[in-house]
């Protein structure tokens, strides 16, 4: 073996030893005993149970832990990930198949440390990297609410993950690299309202699970808070919440931010795709003070500077002409000849940030599958856009979107038929 090869081998061995040492340290930290009070000694009050119900809505727990048409919180459908499928567990108080044998300390351990009752490490598809910030008081209220639900006998499905991601050792390594437990610490330099919003967004709301990029091992990047990212497997782009070019709201009026979270629509935007589900199942149910706190926090996010000017965009004149004709045939009746829309029913396309996002993924999804805002108490009969999945070809969709992204002052890259094909096929 040559000297450089030996040095490389030594470097690899030292790195492996350092990683194993970090794993050991993390294991020791996570296994510290947690105090608990027996449930029989202090039965939960009605107020604590109601508080837990509200927090479960804030955390959107039902989205994963309730199957379509199934019993509430009795386990949900599989969550597809790049590493396989993870199945949400039964959270009802059934003694054998649910969490009926758990104590509030076990539940706190799951939220705060990502460990099950038996010490088994949980997969971060259960967003404990965010839930670790939840206070013990709120964790206990959640546990009290779940304990008040009807017990449902429904066995948990085993995860279907590929090797080596299906091993506890792989999880230990992942946690050593990417997870640090820690309850939310208030920023004393900020207002109580800002801190409440930060606690909800960073903790129970787990907004970073969608609005941040993920690395090759599925960990979110926190270099720039809520800086946007493509949602794995779903392939919707969750826009950056600190970017004026994407979904930043720093220059919005505060009531409009609250309105968007409460109803799914506001004067300058509406929600669709995965965010429509979040509004429908979660944020529309939050109190006015909590929605305002979230809005205050989002408006105060550091704003990313505008991207540097790019070289002139190359466009295909034939594609644009084809797109203009398709737009006239299928889109102009609602969105207007000049993309001006018809408020409040039909959104303007001219100057619309959702149209000019660098990623056309959301636009492609909307044209393929239709665009629908959530039906909320504040907007019970939202206007929708029909799907064109069986009406337009991949080349047609690419052409009409390229036309829209290049018209009425919009300046965005054209869309290719290959991009449409990938999303049509679920890639």
Short mmCIF file of C-alpha atoms in Angstrom, two decimals:
data_model
loop_
_atom_site.label_atom_id
_atom_site.label_comp_id
_atom_site.label_asym_id
_atom_site.label_seq_id
_atom_site.Cartn_x
_atom_site.Cartn_y
_atom_site.Cartn_z
CA UNK A 1 0.00 0.00 0.00
CA UNK A 2 1.39 3.39 -0.97
CA UNK A 3 1.85 6.19 1.57
CA UNK A 4 -1.06 8.34 0.21
CA UNK A 5 -3.34 5.29 0.32
CA UNK A 6 -2.36 4.61 3.95
CA UNK A 7 -3.03 8.22 4.86
CA UNK A 8 -6.44 8.06 3.21
CA UNK A 9 -7.25 4.85 5.07
CA UNK A 10 -6.16 6.37 8.39
CA UNK A 11 -8.32 9.45 7.68
CA UNK A 12 -11.34 7.26 6.98
CA UNK A 13 -10.78 5.22 10.15
CA UNK A 14 -10.38 8.38 12.25
CA UNK A 15 -13.57 9.83 10.78
CA UNK A 16 -15.43 6.60 11.51
CA UNK A 17 -14.10 6.56 15.07
CA UNK A 18 -15.20 10.18 15.58
CA UNK A 19 -18.65 9.36 14.26
CA UNK A 20 -18.99 6.34 16.53
CA UNK A 21 -17.90 8.45 19.49
CA UNK A 22 -20.54 11.03 18.61
CA UNK A 23 -23.14 8.26 18.40
CA UNK A 24 -22.18 7.02 21.86
CA UNK A 25 -22.40 10.52 23.32
CA UNK A 26 -25.81 11.06 21.76
CA UNK A 27 -27.08 7.73 23.02
CA UNK A 28 -25.96 8.56 26.55
CA UNK A 29 -27.60 11.98 26.37
CA UNK A 30 -30.89 10.58 25.05
CA UNK A 31 -31.08 7.83 27.64
CA UNK A 32 -31.07 10.16 30.65
CA UNK A 33 -34.03 9.21 32.91
CA UNK A 34 -37.07 11.45 32.60
CA UNK A 35 -39.19 12.27 35.64
CA UNK A 36 -42.88 11.45 35.51
CA UNK A 37 -45.98 11.50 37.68
CA UNK A 38 -48.24 8.44 37.52
CA UNK A 39 -51.36 9.19 35.47
CA UNK A 40 -53.64 7.86 38.22
CA UNK A 41 -52.30 10.45 40.69
CA UNK A 42 -53.14 13.47 38.58
CA UNK A 43 -55.95 12.73 36.11
CA UNK A 44 -56.12 15.25 33.28
CA UNK A 45 -58.61 18.06 33.56
CA UNK A 46 -61.14 18.93 30.89
CA UNK A 47 -59.18 22.12 30.22
CA UNK A 48 -55.95 20.15 29.68
CA UNK A 49 -57.69 17.75 27.29
CA UNK A 50 -59.16 20.64 25.33
CA UNK A 51 -55.75 22.28 25.23
CA UNK A 52 -54.31 19.06 23.83
CA UNK A 53 -57.00 18.90 21.16
CA UNK A 54 -56.07 22.39 20.04
CA UNK A 55 -52.36 21.57 20.00
CA UNK A 56 -53.02 18.46 17.91
CA UNK A 57 -54.66 20.74 15.35
CA UNK A 58 -51.71 23.12 15.49
CA UNK A 59 -49.37 20.20 14.82
CA UNK A 60 -51.61 18.83 12.05
CA UNK A 61 -51.22 15.41 13.65
CA UNK A 62 -54.30 13.96 11.98
CA UNK A 63 -52.81 14.45 8.51
CA UNK A 64 -50.41 11.55 9.07
CA UNK A 65 -52.05 9.58 11.87
CA UNK A 66 -55.56 9.26 10.41
CA UNK A 67 -56.31 7.17 7.34
CA UNK A 68 -58.90 8.38 4.88
CA UNK A 69 -62.23 7.20 6.26
CA UNK A 70 -60.51 5.67 9.29
CA UNK A 71 -60.80 6.26 13.01
CA UNK A 72 -59.13 9.47 14.21
CA UNK A 73 -55.47 9.01 15.16
CA UNK A 74 -55.62 5.21 14.72
CA UNK A 75 -52.75 5.20 12.23
CA UNK A 76 -52.43 6.66 8.80
CA UNK A 77 -51.45 5.72 5.29
CA UNK A 78 -47.84 5.23 4.35
CA UNK A 79 -45.63 8.26 3.89
CA UNK A 80 -43.42 7.73 0.87
CA UNK A 81 -39.81 8.86 1.29
CA UNK A 82 -36.71 8.47 -0.90
CA UNK A 83 -35.68 5.64 1.45
CA UNK A 84 -38.92 3.67 1.47
CA UNK A 85 -42.33 3.98 3.12
CA UNK A 86 -42.93 4.98 6.73
CA UNK A 87 -46.29 4.20 8.34
CA UNK A 88 -47.74 6.51 11.00
CA UNK A 89 -48.60 4.73 14.24
CA UNK A 90 -51.81 4.27 16.21
CA UNK A 91 -52.04 7.07 18.79
CA UNK A 92 -55.30 5.99 20.41
CA UNK A 93 -55.18 4.67 24.01
CA UNK A 94 -55.51 1.01 23.03
CA UNK A 95 -53.35 -1.01 25.41
CA UNK A 96 -51.89 -3.40 22.85
CA UNK A 97 -51.85 -1.57 19.53
CA UNK A 98 -51.90 2.09 20.59
CA UNK A 99 -50.29 4.14 23.34
CA UNK A 100 -52.57 3.05 26.18
CA UNK A 101 -49.63 1.55 28.09
CA UNK A 102 -47.56 4.72 27.73
CA UNK A 103 -47.03 7.35 30.38
CA UNK A 104 -46.73 11.06 29.75
CA UNK A 105 -42.95 10.65 30.16
CA UNK A 106 -42.89 8.09 27.34
CA UNK A 107 -44.82 10.50 25.14
CA UNK A 108 -42.48 13.37 26.04
CA UNK A 109 -39.55 11.12 25.21
CA UNK A 110 -41.03 10.49 21.75
CA UNK A 111 -41.54 14.19 21.00
CA UNK A 112 -38.40 15.49 22.65
CA UNK A 113 -35.90 12.68 22.00
CA UNK A 114 -37.41 10.74 19.10
CA UNK A 115 -37.59 7.51 21.11
CA UNK A 116 -40.51 5.14 21.52
CA UNK A 117 -41.68 3.67 24.84
CA UNK A 118 -39.34 0.68 24.46
CA UNK A 119 -36.33 2.89 23.67
CA UNK A 120 -36.46 2.21 19.95
CA UNK A 121 -35.38 5.16 17.81
CA UNK A 122 -38.12 6.76 15.72
CA UNK A 123 -37.73 7.77 12.11
CA UNK A 124 -37.62 11.53 11.53
CA UNK A 125 -40.59 11.27 9.16
CA UNK A 126 -42.21 11.79 12.56
CA UNK A 127 -40.87 15.35 12.82
CA UNK A 128 -39.28 15.16 16.25
CA UNK A 129 -36.40 17.38 15.04
CA UNK A 130 -39.09 20.11 15.25
CA UNK A 131 -41.23 18.64 18.04
CA UNK A 132 -38.23 18.56 20.35
CA UNK A 133 -38.91 22.28 20.90
CA UNK A 134 -42.38 21.59 22.34
CA UNK A 135 -42.61 22.28 26.09
CA UNK A 136 -43.30 19.50 28.56
CA UNK A 137 -46.57 21.19 29.52
CA UNK A 138 -47.82 21.12 25.94
CA UNK A 139 -46.59 17.53 25.45
CA UNK A 140 -48.58 16.48 28.53
CA UNK A 141 -51.69 18.23 27.21
CA UNK A 142 -51.34 16.42 23.88
CA UNK A 143 -50.97 13.11 25.69
CA UNK A 144 -54.05 13.86 27.80
CA UNK A 145 -56.11 14.56 24.69
CA UNK A 146 -54.95 11.39 22.91
CA UNK A 147 -55.77 9.44 26.06
CA UNK A 148 -59.34 10.75 25.92
CA UNK A 149 -59.98 9.30 22.46
CA UNK A 150 -61.78 5.99 21.89
CA UNK A 151 -59.29 3.12 21.94
CA UNK A 152 -59.02 1.52 18.51
CA UNK A 153 -57.57 -1.95 18.01
CA UNK A 154 -55.48 -1.40 14.91
CA UNK A 155 -52.00 -2.89 14.70
CA UNK A 156 -49.21 -0.68 13.41
CA UNK A 157 -47.85 -1.56 10.01
CA UNK A 158 -44.10 -2.19 9.84
CA UNK A 159 -42.11 0.33 7.84
CA UNK A 160 -40.98 -0.70 4.36
CA UNK A 161 -37.51 0.85 4.16
CA UNK A 162 -34.52 -0.24 2.12
CA UNK A 163 -31.26 -1.41 3.64
CA UNK A 164 -29.41 0.17 5.39
CA UNK A 165 -32.07 2.76 6.25
CA UNK A 166 -34.15 0.11 8.02
CA UNK A 167 -31.59 -0.33 10.80
CA UNK A 168 -31.40 1.29 14.21
CA UNK A 169 -27.68 1.85 13.70
CA UNK A 170 -28.37 3.95 10.62
CA UNK A 171 -30.74 6.03 12.72
CA UNK A 172 -28.10 6.45 15.41
CA UNK A 173 -25.66 7.76 12.83
CA UNK A 174 -28.28 10.10 11.35
CA UNK A 175 -29.11 11.50 14.78
CA UNK A 176 -25.45 12.00 15.63
CA UNK A 177 -25.07 14.05 12.48
CA UNK A 178 -28.32 15.98 12.33
CA UNK A 179 -30.35 15.93 15.57
CA UNK A 180 -29.94 17.82 18.82
CA UNK A 181 -32.80 17.78 21.35
CA UNK A 182 -33.74 21.06 22.95
CA UNK A 183 -36.89 22.82 24.19
CA UNK A 184 -37.68 26.19 22.62
CA UNK A 185 -35.82 29.04 24.29
CA UNK A 186 -37.45 32.44 24.05
CA UNK A 187 -35.51 35.25 22.40
CA UNK A 188 -35.49 37.97 25.04
CA UNK A 189 -34.77 40.57 22.39
CA UNK A 190 -38.12 39.87 20.71
CA UNK A 191 -41.71 40.46 21.75
CA UNK A 192 -43.85 37.82 23.43
CA UNK A 193 -45.99 37.71 20.29
CA UNK A 194 -42.96 37.06 18.06
CA UNK A 195 -41.79 34.31 20.40
CA UNK A 196 -45.21 32.67 20.37
CA UNK A 197 -45.16 32.68 16.58
CA UNK A 198 -41.62 31.30 16.47
CA UNK A 199 -42.58 28.53 18.91
CA UNK A 200 -45.55 27.47 16.75
CA UNK A 201 -43.70 27.69 13.43
CA UNK A 202 -40.50 26.00 14.58
CA UNK A 203 -42.12 23.48 16.92
CA UNK A 204 -45.59 22.01 16.48
CA UNK A 205 -46.06 23.61 13.07
CA UNK A 206 -42.84 21.91 11.83
CA UNK A 207 -42.90 24.25 8.82
CA UNK A 208 -39.24 23.50 8.11
CA UNK A 209 -40.25 19.94 7.15
CA UNK A 210 -41.48 21.34 3.83
CA UNK A 211 -40.03 24.84 3.50
CA UNK A 212 -36.36 23.84 3.53
CA UNK A 213 -34.01 21.88 1.33
CA UNK A 214 -33.00 18.36 2.31
CA UNK A 215 -29.63 16.75 1.86
CA UNK A 216 -28.91 13.28 0.51
CA UNK A 217 -29.77 11.73 3.90
CA UNK A 218 -33.08 13.54 4.23
CA UNK A 219 -32.02 16.13 6.81
CA UNK A 220 -33.26 19.68 6.41
CA UNK A 221 -30.84 22.52 5.94
CA UNK A 222 -31.17 25.32 8.51
CA UNK A 223 -28.57 27.66 7.05
CA UNK A 224 -31.32 30.06 6.08
CA UNK A 225 -34.58 29.67 7.94
CA UNK A 226 -37.50 28.46 5.82
CA UNK A 227 -35.56 29.08 2.61
CA UNK A 228 -37.73 26.82 0.46
CA UNK A 229 -37.34 23.34 -0.94
CA UNK A 230 -38.83 20.62 -3.09
CA UNK A 231 -41.03 18.31 -1.02
CA UNK A 232 -39.61 14.79 -1.47
CA UNK A 233 -41.74 12.35 -3.47
CA UNK A 234 -44.62 14.83 -3.79
CA UNK A 235 -42.46 17.13 -5.94
CA UNK A 236 -44.29 20.29 -4.97
CA UNK A 237 -41.99 23.22 -4.30
CA UNK A 238 -42.52 24.83 -0.87
CA UNK A 239 -41.41 28.41 -1.56
CA UNK A 240 -39.01 30.39 0.59
CA UNK A 241 -40.85 32.31 3.29
CA UNK A 242 -38.07 34.87 3.57
CA UNK A 243 -37.84 35.74 -0.10
CA UNK A 244 -39.82 38.61 -1.62
CA UNK A 245 -39.57 36.81 -4.97
CA UNK A 246 -41.17 33.63 -3.61
CA UNK A 247 -43.49 33.59 -0.59
CA UNK A 248 -42.11 36.26 1.73
CA UNK A 249 -44.75 38.40 3.45
CA UNK A 250 -42.56 41.12 4.96
CA UNK A 251 -44.32 43.78 2.89
CA UNK A 252 -47.85 42.38 3.42
CA UNK A 253 -50.38 43.93 5.75
CA UNK A 254 -50.56 41.80 8.89
CA UNK A 255 -54.32 41.03 8.54
CA UNK A 256 -53.69 39.64 5.05
CA UNK A 257 -51.17 37.11 6.37
CA UNK A 258 -53.69 36.05 9.02
CA UNK A 259 -56.41 35.82 6.35
CA UNK A 260 -54.30 33.53 4.19
CA UNK A 261 -53.66 31.14 7.08
CA UNK A 262 -57.30 31.30 8.23
CA UNK A 263 -59.16 31.02 4.94
CA UNK A 264 -56.62 29.89 2.34
CA UNK A 265 -56.91 33.09 0.34
CA UNK A 266 -55.79 36.70 0.64
CA UNK A 267 -55.67 39.69 -1.71
CA UNK A 268 -52.20 38.75 -2.97
CA UNK A 269 -52.17 34.95 -2.83
CA UNK A 270 -54.07 31.73 -2.30
CA UNK A 271 -52.88 28.30 -1.19
CA UNK A 272 -52.98 25.09 -3.20
CA UNK A 273 -51.39 21.66 -3.13
CA UNK A 274 -49.93 20.46 0.19
CA UNK A 275 -50.41 23.89 1.80
CA UNK A 276 -54.14 23.72 1.10
CA UNK A 277 -54.24 20.59 3.26
CA UNK A 278 -52.33 22.38 6.03
CA UNK A 279 -54.84 25.24 6.05
CA UNK A 280 -57.82 22.87 5.87
CA UNK A 281 -56.69 20.54 8.66
CA UNK A 282 -54.67 22.88 10.82
CA UNK A 283 -54.27 26.63 10.56
CA UNK A 284 -57.92 27.53 9.94
CA UNK A 285 -58.65 26.12 13.41
CA UNK A 286 -56.09 28.23 15.26
CA UNK A 287 -57.06 31.16 17.43
CA UNK A 288 -56.79 34.72 16.20
CA UNK A 289 -53.96 35.55 18.66
CA UNK A 290 -51.94 32.51 17.52
CA UNK A 291 -52.49 33.28 13.84
CA UNK A 292 -51.40 36.85 14.44
CA UNK A 293 -48.32 35.66 16.31
CA UNK A 294 -47.38 33.41 13.38
CA UNK A 295 -47.92 36.32 11.02
CA UNK A 296 -45.70 38.58 13.13
CA UNK A 297 -42.94 35.97 13.07
CA UNK A 298 -43.21 35.36 9.32
CA UNK A 299 -43.16 39.08 8.54
CA UNK A 300 -39.99 39.44 10.60
CA UNK A 301 -38.04 36.67 8.84
CA UNK A 302 -34.71 37.87 7.41
CA UNK A 303 -35.22 38.68 3.75
CA UNK A 304 -32.91 37.14 1.19
CA UNK A 305 -31.49 39.59 -1.35
CA UNK A 306 -32.85 39.52 -4.88
CA UNK A 307 -30.96 37.07 -7.10
CA UNK A 308 -28.42 38.60 -9.47
CA UNK A 309 -29.54 39.42 -12.98
CA UNK A 310 -29.29 36.43 -15.28
CA UNK A 311 -28.26 36.41 -18.89
CA UNK A 312 -31.13 36.88 -21.35
CA UNK A 313 -33.50 33.93 -21.37
CA UNK A 314 -33.49 31.96 -24.60
CA UNK A 315 -37.00 31.31 -25.83
CA UNK A 316 -38.44 29.21 -28.64
CA UNK A 317 -40.65 31.44 -30.77
CA UNK A 318 -42.63 28.48 -32.13
CA UNK A 319 -43.29 27.18 -28.61
CA UNK A 320 -44.44 30.63 -27.44
CA UNK A 321 -46.78 30.99 -30.42
CA UNK A 322 -48.26 27.59 -29.69
CA UNK A 323 -48.62 28.50 -26.02
CA UNK A 324 -50.36 31.79 -26.83
CA UNK A 325 -52.95 29.96 -28.92
CA UNK A 326 -53.54 27.34 -26.19
CA UNK A 327 -53.87 30.10 -23.60
CA UNK A 328 -56.54 31.81 -25.68
CA UNK A 329 -58.43 28.53 -26.04
CA UNK A 330 -58.24 27.22 -22.47
CA UNK A 331 -57.21 29.99 -20.06
CA UNK A 332 -58.20 33.48 -21.18
CA UNK A 333 -61.89 33.15 -20.27
CA UNK A 334 -60.96 33.02 -16.58
CA UNK A 335 -57.51 34.59 -16.32
CA UNK A 336 -58.05 37.35 -18.88
CA UNK A 337 -56.49 38.20 -22.23
CA UNK A 338 -53.61 39.92 -20.45
CA UNK A 339 -53.36 37.62 -17.45
CA UNK A 340 -55.19 40.16 -15.29
CA UNK A 341 -57.53 37.61 -13.69
CA UNK A 342 -60.93 38.42 -12.19
CA UNK A 343 -60.71 38.89 -8.44
CA UNK A 344 -61.69 37.26 -6.19
CA UNK A 345 -62.58 34.26 -8.33
CA UNK A 346 -59.59 33.92 -10.65
CA UNK A 347 -56.05 34.87 -9.78
CA UNK A 348 -54.07 37.26 -11.94
CA UNK A 349 -51.16 35.59 -13.70
CA UNK A 350 -49.38 38.83 -14.59
CA UNK A 351 -46.87 39.64 -11.87
CA UNK A 352 -47.83 36.55 -9.89
CA UNK A 353 -44.90 35.17 -7.84
CA UNK A 354 -46.28 31.64 -8.08
CA UNK A 355 -45.98 31.92 -11.87
CA UNK A 356 -42.38 33.13 -11.91
CA UNK A 357 -40.88 30.76 -9.33
CA UNK A 358 -37.61 29.33 -10.63
CA UNK A 359 -39.16 25.85 -10.28
CA UNK A 360 -42.22 25.32 -12.49
CA UNK A 361 -43.24 22.22 -10.51
CA UNK A 362 -46.26 23.79 -8.82
CA UNK A 363 -47.58 25.25 -12.06
CA UNK A 364 -47.27 21.88 -13.78
CA UNK A 365 -49.09 20.16 -10.91
CA UNK A 366 -51.92 22.70 -11.06
CA UNK A 367 -52.40 22.33 -14.82
CA UNK A 368 -52.23 18.53 -14.64
CA UNK A 369 -54.37 17.95 -11.56
CA UNK A 370 -56.34 21.18 -11.21
CA UNK A 371 -55.97 24.03 -8.76
CA UNK A 372 -58.12 24.03 -5.65
CA UNK A 373 -58.00 26.18 -2.56
CA UNK A 374 -59.22 24.56 0.68
CA UNK A 375 -62.86 24.84 1.73
CA UNK A 376 -62.66 26.71 5.01
CA UNK A 377 -65.14 28.38 7.33
CA UNK A 378 -64.02 31.74 5.96
CA UNK A 379 -64.12 30.57 2.33
CA UNK A 380 -66.55 27.64 2.21
CA UNK A 381 -67.01 27.56 -1.57
CA UNK A 382 -63.66 28.36 -3.13
CA UNK A 383 -63.25 28.71 -6.87
CA UNK A 384 -61.18 26.01 -8.51
CA UNK A 385 -59.41 25.27 -11.75
CA UNK A 386 -60.22 22.05 -13.65
CA UNK A 387 -57.50 19.52 -14.43
CA UNK A 388 -56.05 19.33 -17.93
CA UNK A 389 -54.37 15.96 -17.45
CA UNK A 390 -56.39 14.34 -20.23
CA UNK A 391 -56.89 17.47 -22.31
CA UNK A 392 -53.38 18.74 -22.99
CA UNK A 393 -50.25 16.85 -23.97
CA UNK A 394 -46.91 17.32 -22.24
CA UNK A 395 -45.77 19.58 -25.07
CA UNK A 396 -49.02 21.57 -24.86
CA UNK A 397 -48.62 22.17 -21.13
CA UNK A 398 -44.98 23.13 -21.56
CA UNK A 399 -45.94 25.59 -24.30
CA UNK A 400 -48.78 27.32 -22.45
CA UNK A 401 -46.77 27.63 -19.25
CA UNK A 402 -43.77 28.97 -21.15
CA UNK A 403 -46.08 31.57 -22.69
CA UNK A 404 -47.47 32.58 -19.30
CA UNK A 405 -43.98 32.79 -17.75
CA UNK A 406 -42.84 35.11 -20.57
CA UNK A 407 -45.88 37.41 -20.89
CA UNK A 408 -47.29 40.58 -19.31
CA UNK A 409 -44.01 41.48 -17.63
CA UNK A 410 -43.30 37.97 -16.31
CA UNK A 411 -39.68 36.87 -16.72
CA UNK A 412 -39.08 33.20 -15.98
CA UNK A 413 -37.40 30.26 -17.68
CA UNK A 414 -39.45 28.28 -20.20
CA UNK A 415 -40.89 24.88 -19.33
CA UNK A 416 -39.93 21.73 -21.23
CA UNK A 417 -42.09 18.76 -22.14
CA UNK A 418 -39.65 16.56 -20.22
CA UNK A 419 -40.36 18.46 -17.01
CA UNK A 420 -44.08 17.91 -17.52
CA UNK A 421 -43.58 14.23 -18.32
CA UNK A 422 -41.64 13.66 -15.08
CA UNK A 423 -44.39 15.13 -12.92
CA UNK A 424 -47.14 13.46 -14.91
CA UNK A 425 -45.40 10.18 -14.18
CA UNK A 426 -45.04 10.98 -10.47
CA UNK A 427 -41.27 11.47 -10.47
#
